[in-house]
Coordinates of C-alpha atoms in Angstrom, one line a residue:
Chain W
M9 CA -6.5 16.0 30.4
P10 CA -3.4 15.1 32.8
R11 CA -1.5 12.2 31.7
C12 CA -1.2 10.8 35.4
D13 CA -2.8 11.0 38.8
L14 CA -1.0 12.0 41.8
T15 CA -1.9 11.2 45.2
I16 CA 0.0 12.0 48.5
E17 CA -0.2 9.8 51.5
F18 CA 1.2 10.6 55.2
D19 CA 3.2 8.3 57.0
Q20 CA 0.6 7.0 59.8
G21 CA -1.6 9.5 58.6
K22 CA 0.0 12.2 60.4
R23 CA -0.9 15.7 59.3
S24 CA 0.1 17.9 62.5
F25 CA 4.0 19.1 62.7
A26 CA 6.1 21.5 64.2
P27 CA 8.5 23.6 62.1
G28 CA 11.6 21.5 61.6
D29 CA 9.5 18.3 61.7
A30 CA 10.2 15.9 58.8
I31 CA 6.9 15.2 57.1
R32 CA 7.0 11.5 55.7
G33 CA 4.8 9.7 53.2
L34 CA 4.6 8.5 49.9
I35 CA 3.6 10.0 46.5
R36 CA 1.6 7.6 44.4
V37 CA 1.4 8.1 40.6
R38 CA -0.9 6.6 38.3
V39 CA 0.4 6.8 34.8
E40 CA -2.5 7.1 32.2
A41 CA -0.4 7.9 28.9
D42 CA 3.5 7.8 28.4
A43 CA 5.0 10.9 29.7
D44 CA 8.5 12.8 30.2
C45 CA 8.8 13.9 33.6
K46 CA 11.3 16.8 33.6
A47 CA 10.6 17.0 37.5
L48 CA 8.3 15.6 40.1
K49 CA 8.4 18.5 42.6
L50 CA 7.3 18.4 46.3
A51 CA 6.6 21.5 48.1
C52 CA 5.6 22.9 51.6
A53 CA 4.5 26.2 51.8
W54 CA 1.9 28.3 53.6
R55 CA -0.7 30.7 52.4
T56 CA -3.5 32.8 53.9
H57 CA -7.4 32.8 52.9
G58 CA -10.3 34.9 53.8
K59 CA -11.3 38.2 53.6
G60 CA -7.7 39.7 52.6
N61 CA -5.5 39.4 49.5
V62 CA -3.7 36.4 49.3
D63 CA -0.1 36.4 51.1
K64 CA 2.0 33.2 50.8
G65 CA 5.7 32.1 51.6
L66 CA 8.6 30.0 52.9
V67 CA 8.4 27.2 50.1
Q68 CA 10.4 24.2 50.8
E69 CA 11.0 22.2 47.6
T70 CA 12.4 18.9 46.8
V71 CA 12.7 16.8 43.5
L72 CA 11.4 13.5 43.9
Y73 CA 12.2 12.0 40.6
E74 CA 12.9 12.9 36.9
G75 CA 12.8 10.4 34.2
T76 CA 9.9 8.9 32.1
W77 CA 6.7 7.0 32.9
Q78 CA 4.8 4.6 31.1
A79 CA 1.0 4.2 30.7
G80 CA -0.5 1.7 32.8
E81 CA 2.2 2.0 35.3
D82 CA 1.8 2.6 39.2
R83 CA 4.6 4.2 40.6
V84 CA 5.6 5.0 44.3
Y85 CA 7.9 7.7 45.6
P86 CA 8.5 8.0 49.5
F87 CA 9.6 11.5 50.8
S88 CA 10.6 13.0 53.7
I89 CA 10.5 17.1 53.6
A90 CA 11.2 19.1 56.6
V91 CA 8.6 21.8 57.5
P92 CA 10.3 25.1 57.1
R93 CA 10.1 27.8 59.7
G94 CA 6.9 29.9 59.4
P95 CA 3.8 31.1 61.0
A96 CA 1.5 28.5 62.6
T97 CA -1.6 27.2 61.1
Y98 CA -4.7 29.8 62.1
H99 CA -8.2 30.0 61.6
G100 CA -10.0 33.1 62.4
H101 CA -13.0 35.0 60.9
L102 CA -11.0 37.3 58.3
V103 CA -7.6 35.8 58.4
N104 CA -6.7 31.9 58.0
V105 CA -3.3 30.7 57.6
D106 CA -2.9 27.2 55.9
W107 CA 0.2 25.4 55.1
Y108 CA -0.1 22.7 52.3
L109 CA 2.0 19.9 51.1
G110 CA 1.9 20.1 47.2
V111 CA 3.3 17.7 44.6
R112 CA 3.4 18.5 40.8
A113 CA 4.6 16.7 37.9
D114 CA 6.2 18.9 35.3
I115 CA 5.7 17.5 31.9
P116 CA 6.2 19.3 28.5
W117 CA 3.6 20.3 26.3
A118 CA 0.8 18.9 28.9
I119 CA -1.6 20.2 31.6
D120 CA 1.2 19.8 34.6
P121 CA -0.5 17.0 37.1
K122 CA -0.7 18.3 40.5
A123 CA -2.0 17.3 44.2
E124 CA -2.1 19.1 47.4
E125 CA -3.2 18.3 50.8
E126 CA -3.3 20.7 54.1
I127 CA -1.1 20.2 56.9
L128 CA -1.3 21.8 60.5
V129 CA 1.5 23.5 61.7
S130 CA 1.9 24.6 65.3
W131 CA 4.8 26.1 67.3
P132 CA 5.8 24.1 70.5
E133 CA 4.8 25.5 73.6
G134 CA 7.3 28.1 75.2
E135 CA 9.2 28.4 71.4
R136 CA 11.4 31.4 72.0
S137 CA 11.6 33.0 68.7
P138 CA 8.5 31.5 66.5
D139 CA 8.0 33.2 63.0
L140 CA 5.1 35.5 63.7
G141 CA 5.0 36.5 60.0
P142 CA 7.0 38.1 57.2
A143 CA 5.6 41.6 57.8
F144 CA 6.2 41.3 61.7
S145 CA 8.2 44.2 63.3
A146 CA 9.3 43.8 66.8
P147 CA 7.0 46.1 69.0
A148 CA 10.4 48.0 70.4
A149 CA 11.2 48.7 66.5
R150 CA 8.3 50.8 66.2
R151 CA 9.1 54.5 67.1
P152 CA 6.5 56.1 69.2
I153 CA 5.0 59.3 67.9
N154 CA 6.5 62.2 69.3
E155 CA 3.5 64.2 70.8
A156 CA 5.3 67.6 70.7
H157 CA 6.4 67.1 67.2
A158 CA 2.6 65.7 66.5
F159 CA 1.0 69.2 67.9
V160 CA 3.4 71.4 65.9
V161 CA 2.4 69.4 62.5
A162 CA -1.1 69.6 63.6
K163 CA -0.7 73.5 63.9
V164 CA 0.8 73.6 60.5
L165 CA -2.0 71.2 58.9
L166 CA -4.7 73.6 60.4
L167 CA -3.1 76.9 59.0
L168 CA -2.5 75.0 55.5
G169 CA -6.5 73.8 55.9
L170 CA -7.9 76.9 57.0
V171 CA -6.0 79.0 54.3
G172 CA -6.6 76.9 51.5
G173 CA -10.3 75.9 52.4
G174 CA -10.8 79.8 53.1
G175 CA -9.2 80.4 49.7
L176 CA -11.4 77.9 48.0
L177 CA -14.4 79.2 49.6
W178 CA -13.5 82.7 48.6
E179 CA -13.5 81.4 45.0
A180 CA -16.9 79.9 45.3
Y181 CA -18.2 83.3 46.6
R182 CA -16.7 85.0 43.5
S183 CA -18.3 82.4 41.4
L184 CA -21.5 82.8 42.8
G185 CA -21.1 86.2 42.2
G186 CA -20.3 85.7 38.4
K187 CA -23.5 83.7 38.2
N188 CA -21.6 80.3 37.8
V189 CA -23.7 78.1 40.3
S190 CA -22.0 74.9 39.4
G191 CA -18.2 76.5 39.9
A192 CA -19.5 77.7 43.2
V193 CA -20.9 74.4 44.3
Q194 CA -17.4 72.6 43.4
Y195 CA -15.3 75.2 44.9
G196 CA -17.5 75.3 48.0
I197 CA -17.3 71.4 48.5
M198 CA -13.6 71.2 48.0
G199 CA -13.0 74.3 50.4
L200 CA -15.5 72.3 53.3
S201 CA -13.8 69.4 52.7
L202 CA -10.2 70.6 52.8
A203 CA -10.9 72.6 55.9
G204 CA -12.9 69.8 57.5
V205 CA -10.2 67.1 56.6
S206 CA -7.4 69.5 57.9
L207 CA -9.4 70.3 61.1
G208 CA -10.2 66.5 61.9
V209 CA -6.8 65.5 61.6
A210 CA -5.0 68.3 63.2
Y211 CA -7.3 67.4 66.3
L212 CA -6.3 63.8 66.3
L213 CA -2.6 64.9 66.0
A214 CA -3.3 67.5 68.9
R215 CA -5.6 65.7 71.1
N216 CA -3.4 64.4 73.6
V217 CA -1.1 67.4 74.0
L218 CA -4.3 69.5 74.5
A219 CA -5.7 67.1 77.1
Q220 CA -2.4 67.2 79.0
R221 CA -2.9 70.7 79.6
T222 CA -5.6 69.2 82.4
L223 CA -4.3 66.2 83.1
G224 CA -0.5 66.9 83.4
P225 CA 2.0 64.5 82.1
V226 CA 0.1 61.0 81.7
R227 CA 2.3 57.9 82.5
F228 CA 1.5 54.7 80.3
E229 CA 3.3 52.0 81.2
V230 CA 3.2 48.6 79.3
P231 CA 6.3 46.8 81.2
R232 CA 6.3 43.8 78.6
Q233 CA 6.0 44.0 74.8
Y234 CA 6.1 40.5 74.4
A235 CA 3.6 38.0 76.2
R236 CA 2.6 34.5 75.8
R237 CA -0.9 32.9 75.8
G238 CA -1.7 31.4 79.1
E239 CA 0.2 34.0 81.1
Q240 CA -0.7 37.0 82.9
F241 CA -0.3 40.5 81.3
A242 CA 0.1 43.9 83.1
A243 CA 0.0 47.7 82.4
S244 CA -0.6 50.9 84.2
L245 CA -1.7 54.5 83.8
G246 CA -1.3 57.2 86.1
F247 CA -1.4 61.1 86.2
N248 CA -1.4 64.2 88.5
P249 CA -4.4 66.6 87.4
V250 CA -3.0 70.3 86.7
A251 CA -6.5 71.9 86.3
P252 CA -9.8 70.8 87.5
A253 CA -12.1 68.5 85.1
D254 CA -15.0 66.1 85.0
M255 CA -13.2 62.8 83.9
T256 CA -16.2 60.7 82.8
K257 CA -13.9 57.3 82.4
A258 CA -10.3 56.2 82.7
V259 CA -9.9 52.8 81.1
L260 CA -6.9 50.4 80.4
K261 CA -7.6 47.5 78.0
L262 CA -5.8 44.7 76.0
K263 CA -7.3 44.0 72.8
C264 CA -6.9 41.7 69.8
K265 CA -8.3 42.1 66.1
E266 CA -7.8 40.7 63.1
E267 CA -7.4 43.0 60.0
A268 CA -7.4 42.0 56.2
V269 CA -7.0 44.5 53.1
S270 CA -8.7 43.3 50.0
G271 CA -8.3 44.9 46.6
G272 CA -5.7 47.5 45.7
G273 CA -5.2 51.0 44.6
T274 CA -8.3 53.0 45.3
N275 CA -10.5 49.9 45.6
A276 CA -8.5 48.7 48.6
T277 CA -10.8 48.0 51.5
T278 CA -9.2 47.4 55.0
H279 CA -11.6 44.9 57.0
T280 CA -11.4 44.4 60.8
H281 CA -12.6 42.1 63.1
P282 CA -12.4 42.2 67.0
L283 CA -11.3 39.0 68.7
G284 CA -11.3 39.8 72.1
E285 CA -11.4 42.8 74.6
W286 CA -10.2 42.6 78.2
V287 CA -10.4 45.3 80.7
L288 CA -7.1 45.7 82.8
A289 CA -8.3 48.6 84.9
E290 CA -11.1 51.0 85.0
E291 CA -11.9 54.3 87.0
P292 CA -15.5 55.5 86.9
R293 CA -16.7 59.1 86.6
R294 CA -15.1 61.5 89.1
D295 CA -14.1 65.1 89.4
L296 CA -10.5 65.9 89.4
A297 CA -8.5 68.4 91.1
P298 CA -5.0 69.6 91.0
G299 CA -2.7 67.4 92.6
M300 CA -5.2 64.6 93.1
G301 CA -3.3 61.7 91.5
V302 CA -5.0 59.0 89.4
S303 CA -3.7 55.6 89.0
L304 CA -4.8 52.4 87.2
A305 CA -3.2 49.1 87.1
G306 CA -4.4 45.8 86.4
R307 CA -3.6 42.5 85.0
V308 CA -5.4 39.8 83.0
L309 CA -5.0 36.4 81.9
I310 CA -4.5 36.1 78.2
P311 CA -6.5 32.9 77.2
A312 CA -4.5 29.7 76.2
D313 CA -6.6 29.3 72.9
A314 CA -6.1 32.8 72.0
A315 CA -4.7 34.0 68.6
A316 CA -1.1 34.6 68.3
T317 CA 0.3 37.8 66.7
F318 CA 0.3 37.3 62.8
A319 CA 1.5 39.8 60.2
S320 CA 1.8 39.5 56.4
S321 CA 1.6 42.0 53.7
D322 CA -2.5 42.2 53.7
N323 CA -3.4 39.9 56.7
R324 CA -2.8 40.5 60.4
V325 CA -3.8 39.3 63.9
I326 CA -2.9 42.5 66.2
W327 CA -2.5 42.6 69.7
S328 CA -2.5 46.2 71.8
V329 CA -2.9 47.6 75.0
E330 CA -5.2 50.7 74.7
A331 CA -5.2 53.6 77.5
E332 CA -7.9 56.3 77.2
I333 CA -9.1 59.0 79.7
R334 CA -12.4 60.7 78.8
L335 CA -13.1 64.0 79.9
A336 CA -16.3 66.0 80.0
G337 CA -16.1 69.3 77.6
K338 CA -12.4 68.7 76.8
P339 CA -10.2 66.7 74.4
D340 CA -9.7 63.3 75.6
W341 CA -6.4 61.4 76.0
K342 CA -6.0 58.3 74.3
K343 CA -2.9 56.1 73.3
E344 CA -2.5 52.3 71.9
V345 CA 0.9 50.3 72.1
R346 CA 1.2 47.4 70.0
I347 CA 2.5 44.1 71.6
A348 CA 3.1 40.8 70.4
V349 CA 1.6 37.4 71.7
L350 CA 3.3 34.3 71.2
P351 CA 2.0 31.0 71.0
Chain E
M12 CA -30.4 33.8 69.4
V13 CA -28.2 30.6 68.4
S14 CA -31.5 28.8 67.4
S15 CA -33.0 32.0 65.5
Q16 CA -29.3 32.1 63.8
S17 CA -29.3 28.6 62.7
G18 CA -33.3 28.7 61.4
R19 CA -32.5 31.7 59.3
R20 CA -29.5 30.1 57.9
S21 CA -31.2 26.8 57.1
R22 CA -33.5 29.0 55.0
R23 CA -30.7 30.5 53.2
W24 CA -28.8 27.3 52.7
K25 CA -30.0 23.9 51.4
A26 CA -28.3 20.9 52.9
M27 CA -26.0 22.7 55.1
H28 CA -26.5 20.6 58.3
D29 CA -26.3 17.3 56.5
L30 CA -22.8 17.7 55.5
S31 CA -20.6 15.1 57.3
P32 CA -16.7 14.9 56.5
R33 CA -15.6 11.7 55.1
D34 CA -12.2 12.7 55.7
P35 CA -11.4 12.3 59.5
H36 CA -8.5 15.1 59.2
A37 CA -11.3 17.6 58.0
G38 CA -12.9 17.8 61.1
A39 CA -9.5 19.7 62.8
L40 CA -10.3 22.4 59.8
P41 CA -13.0 24.9 60.0
Y42 CA -14.5 24.2 56.8
G43 CA -14.0 20.6 56.9
K44 CA -17.5 20.2 58.3
L45 CA -18.9 21.9 55.1
N46 CA -16.9 19.7 52.9
L47 CA -14.9 22.9 51.7
R48 CA -11.4 23.6 51.6
R49 CA -11.7 27.4 52.5
N50 CA -14.5 30.1 52.4
P51 CA -15.3 30.4 48.6
F52 CA -16.3 33.9 48.7
G53 CA -13.2 35.7 50.2
E54 CA -10.5 37.2 48.1
L55 CA -8.9 34.7 45.3
E56 CA -5.7 34.2 43.8
A57 CA -5.1 35.2 40.1
D58 CA -5.3 31.4 39.0
D59 CA -8.8 30.9 40.8
W60 CA -10.3 34.1 39.2
A61 CA -9.1 33.1 36.0
A62 CA -10.8 29.3 36.6
L63 CA -13.9 30.8 37.8
A64 CA -14.6 33.6 35.1
L65 CA -17.7 33.1 33.3
P66 CA -17.0 35.7 30.6
A67 CA -19.6 37.7 28.8
V68 CA -17.9 37.4 26.0
D69 CA -15.6 34.8 24.2
L70 CA -12.2 35.4 25.9
D71 CA -10.4 33.1 23.7
D72 CA -11.4 35.1 20.7
V73 CA -10.4 38.1 22.5
A74 CA -6.9 37.1 23.6
R75 CA -6.3 36.0 20.0
R76 CA -7.1 39.6 18.8
L77 CA -5.0 41.1 21.8
R78 CA -2.1 39.7 20.0
E79 CA -2.6 41.6 17.2
P80 CA -0.3 44.9 17.4
G81 CA -2.7 48.1 18.8
F82 CA -6.0 46.1 19.2
R83 CA -7.8 47.8 22.1
V84 CA -10.7 46.3 24.1
Q85 CA -12.6 47.9 26.8
F86 CA -14.6 46.3 29.7
V87 CA -17.2 48.6 31.1
G88 CA -19.1 48.6 34.1
P89 CA -19.7 49.8 37.7
S90 CA -18.0 48.3 40.3
G91 CA -18.5 44.6 41.1
S92 CA -19.5 44.0 37.7
G93 CA -16.7 41.7 36.4
K94 CA -14.2 43.7 35.0
T95 CA -11.2 42.6 37.1
T96 CA -12.3 39.0 36.6
H97 CA -12.5 39.6 32.8
L98 CA -8.9 40.8 33.0
L99 CA -7.5 38.3 35.1
A100 CA -9.1 35.5 32.6
L101 CA -7.2 37.4 29.7
Q102 CA -4.3 37.3 31.8
A103 CA -4.2 33.6 32.1
R104 CA -4.8 33.0 28.3
L105 CA -2.0 35.5 27.4
P106 CA 1.0 34.7 29.4
E107 CA 3.2 37.7 27.8
A108 CA 0.6 40.4 29.0
R109 CA 0.7 42.2 32.4
Y110 CA -2.1 43.0 34.4
A111 CA -1.8 46.3 36.5
R112 CA -4.0 48.6 38.3
C113 CA -3.8 52.1 37.5
D114 CA -4.9 53.4 41.0
S115 CA -1.8 51.4 42.5
G116 CA 0.4 54.4 42.1
R117 CA 2.9 52.0 40.7
P118 CA 4.8 52.8 37.2
L119 CA 3.2 50.7 34.6
A120 CA 5.4 47.5 33.5
K121 CA 6.6 47.4 29.9
A122 CA 4.8 44.4 28.2
A123 CA 3.3 43.8 24.7
I124 CA 0.0 43.5 26.0
L125 CA -1.4 45.4 28.8
L126 CA -4.5 44.5 30.8
L127 CA -5.3 47.8 33.0
D128 CA -7.6 47.8 35.6
E129 CA -9.2 51.2 37.1
A130 CA -8.0 52.8 33.6
R131 CA -8.9 56.6 32.7
G132 CA -7.4 56.5 29.2
F133 CA -5.0 54.6 27.0
P134 CA -1.3 54.0 28.1
R135 CA 1.3 55.7 25.8
G136 CA 2.5 53.8 22.7
G137 CA 0.6 51.8 20.2
G138 CA 0.7 48.3 21.9
S139 CA -2.2 46.1 22.8
C140 CA -4.4 46.7 25.7
A141 CA -7.5 45.7 27.5
L142 CA -8.8 48.1 29.9
G143 CA -11.6 47.8 32.8
V144 CA -13.3 51.0 33.0
H145 CA -16.2 52.5 34.7
E146 CA -17.2 54.9 31.9
K147 CA -16.7 53.8 28.1
I148 CA -13.5 55.4 26.3
A149 CA -13.8 56.5 22.8
G150 CA -11.5 55.0 20.2
C151 CA -11.7 51.4 21.5
A152 CA -11.9 48.5 18.9
M153 CA -14.1 46.4 20.9
T154 CA -16.2 47.4 24.0
V155 CA -17.6 44.9 26.3
E156 CA -20.4 46.3 28.5
L157 CA -20.9 44.3 31.8
G158 CA -24.2 45.2 33.3
A159 CA -26.3 43.7 36.5
V160 CA -25.6 40.1 36.7
P161 CA -29.2 38.2 36.3
L162 CA -30.0 35.7 39.0
D163 CA -29.5 32.3 36.9
R164 CA -26.0 33.6 36.2
L165 CA -25.1 34.6 39.6
D166 CA -26.1 31.4 40.9
L167 CA -23.9 29.5 38.5
I168 CA -21.2 31.8 39.6
V169 CA -21.9 31.0 43.5
R170 CA -21.9 27.4 42.4
S171 CA -18.6 27.3 40.7
R172 CA -17.1 29.3 43.4
V173 CA -18.4 26.5 46.1
E174 CA -17.5 23.7 44.0
R175 CA -13.7 25.1 43.3
F176 CA -13.4 24.9 46.8
R177 CA -14.6 21.4 47.4
R178 CA -12.7 19.1 49.9
G179 CA -13.9 15.7 48.7
D180 CA -17.1 13.6 47.5
G181 CA -20.4 14.4 49.4
P182 CA -22.7 17.4 49.6
V183 CA -21.3 21.0 49.6
P184 CA -23.2 24.1 50.8
E185 CA -26.1 25.0 48.3
V186 CA -27.5 29.0 48.5
C187 CA -31.2 29.2 48.0
L188 CA -32.1 31.4 44.8
S189 CA -34.6 33.3 46.9
R190 CA -31.3 34.3 49.2
L191 CA -29.3 35.3 46.2
G192 CA -32.3 37.2 44.7
A193 CA -32.7 39.2 47.8
L194 CA -28.8 39.9 47.8
L195 CA -28.9 41.0 44.1
E196 CA -31.8 43.3 45.0
R197 CA -30.3 44.7 48.4
H198 CA -26.8 45.6 46.4
G199 CA -28.1 46.6 42.8
G200 CA -25.8 43.8 41.2
D201 CA -22.4 44.4 42.9
L202 CA -21.2 41.1 43.2
R203 CA -18.5 42.1 45.5
L204 CA -21.3 43.1 48.1
V205 CA -23.1 40.1 47.4
F206 CA -19.9 37.8 48.2
A207 CA -19.1 39.8 51.3
E208 CA -22.8 38.7 52.8
L209 CA -22.3 35.2 51.4
Y210 CA -18.6 35.1 53.2
E211 CA -20.5 35.9 56.5
D212 CA -23.0 33.1 56.1
I213 CA -20.2 30.6 55.5
Q214 CA -18.5 31.9 58.5
D215 CA -21.5 31.4 60.6
A216 CA -22.0 27.9 59.5
A217 CA -18.2 27.1 59.7
M218 CA -17.5 28.1 63.4

């Protein structure tokens, strides 16, 4: 049983802060039995909770007291601790980021008494460089996939898949000839899986290059990679077809989703939950003819209460702009560009 | 739609609608109205796993035996049967032990006692170890088989989770036994899948 009870009281009950603000209040210690307190530590930190593995960070810690306590004493320790820079409090479906003020008494040879209270941390409106989480990388820092290189990789992958898959299927055929049915089934499944996976991945890598044989070069422009809540966001898409085709749809969308990873290794599961989808521009079904240019452009208002971008190791709020051109009977063209939405 | 959802929820959960936060700050927090600090059925930290484990064996005894050199114990069961929970609860009792997942691709840490999840065999060397395995491995001094969780035990596990994340005095959500029974039947005893559904129930109620 702990030798004392700790409680945290906030100055004027205030629990909402911005990074850099001082949190003021009192720690009350009710001592149940004599104790030698090596350190009464107060810490401010954030951690995630929800569907994903717990991520945490940014501890601001201070020692309030070192010394002895005697049974029956009621001690009071005023504190003032600055909220460190870090992501804002966020409550979503899969991902939550909460801040905590915690106090712990380090007492040798006893269970450390502790107490913890949540606080709300939000960035001030218009903050120029808010912290969007420890795993956040600026959109500009992401290198776009080189489609020409991806096409070469797709061809190599396809070749390897067909050769490897074909070899395994040949082994299955030979096993069947040798009356080894279980061996034939195993080789057959492996061969078909290898060929199927290679074909699928190769198609995804080569899809845009194949589509541009009909569409010509596609201009997908996202002028700003950073946006703010409550602001307009614009993007555009254009192409001049080089061959006739039946375009079933072209659409430009702004999307926001939560992503959380639970478990690890082969048991790791990625959960996603859509938070919103806004159509910037849409072109209905039409026939494409060479030289007949198509362009889409549009803008949407990012809601003032939308989630801001957040990225920690296993928990994320992801914003992206997605462009898609669907062609009947031909490979579609599809691309997604990540952006960051600031509070 | 809303009314049918809330109607369905009221059959699944007892006392959900009578909860009122006593702490005014709790009103600003999504789980405050449920008198919870967070969704109890999300992922947990290691100390929560350890505190919430309802072990199938006396883990203090297993921990004592793991301190003897070369002792090997295996927890055998399908996904969601509690292997990880048992290993993490052992780690809380054995500060000198190292927990690792064999499927993480990372090299195993050196430690006097290894707690290996998703193991397929014994590690090299003669140290003590506890394994979480799907199929029984020969050569273990002790084998703990983790089968399907009975309804009363699941009820206890769910209550412990909800209590662990209680915000303050007053009622907290309570799951109906009929709902738990239906979940057990649907997911064949895989607690991960059972908790995934309970997670959604709490989200529905909190938002």
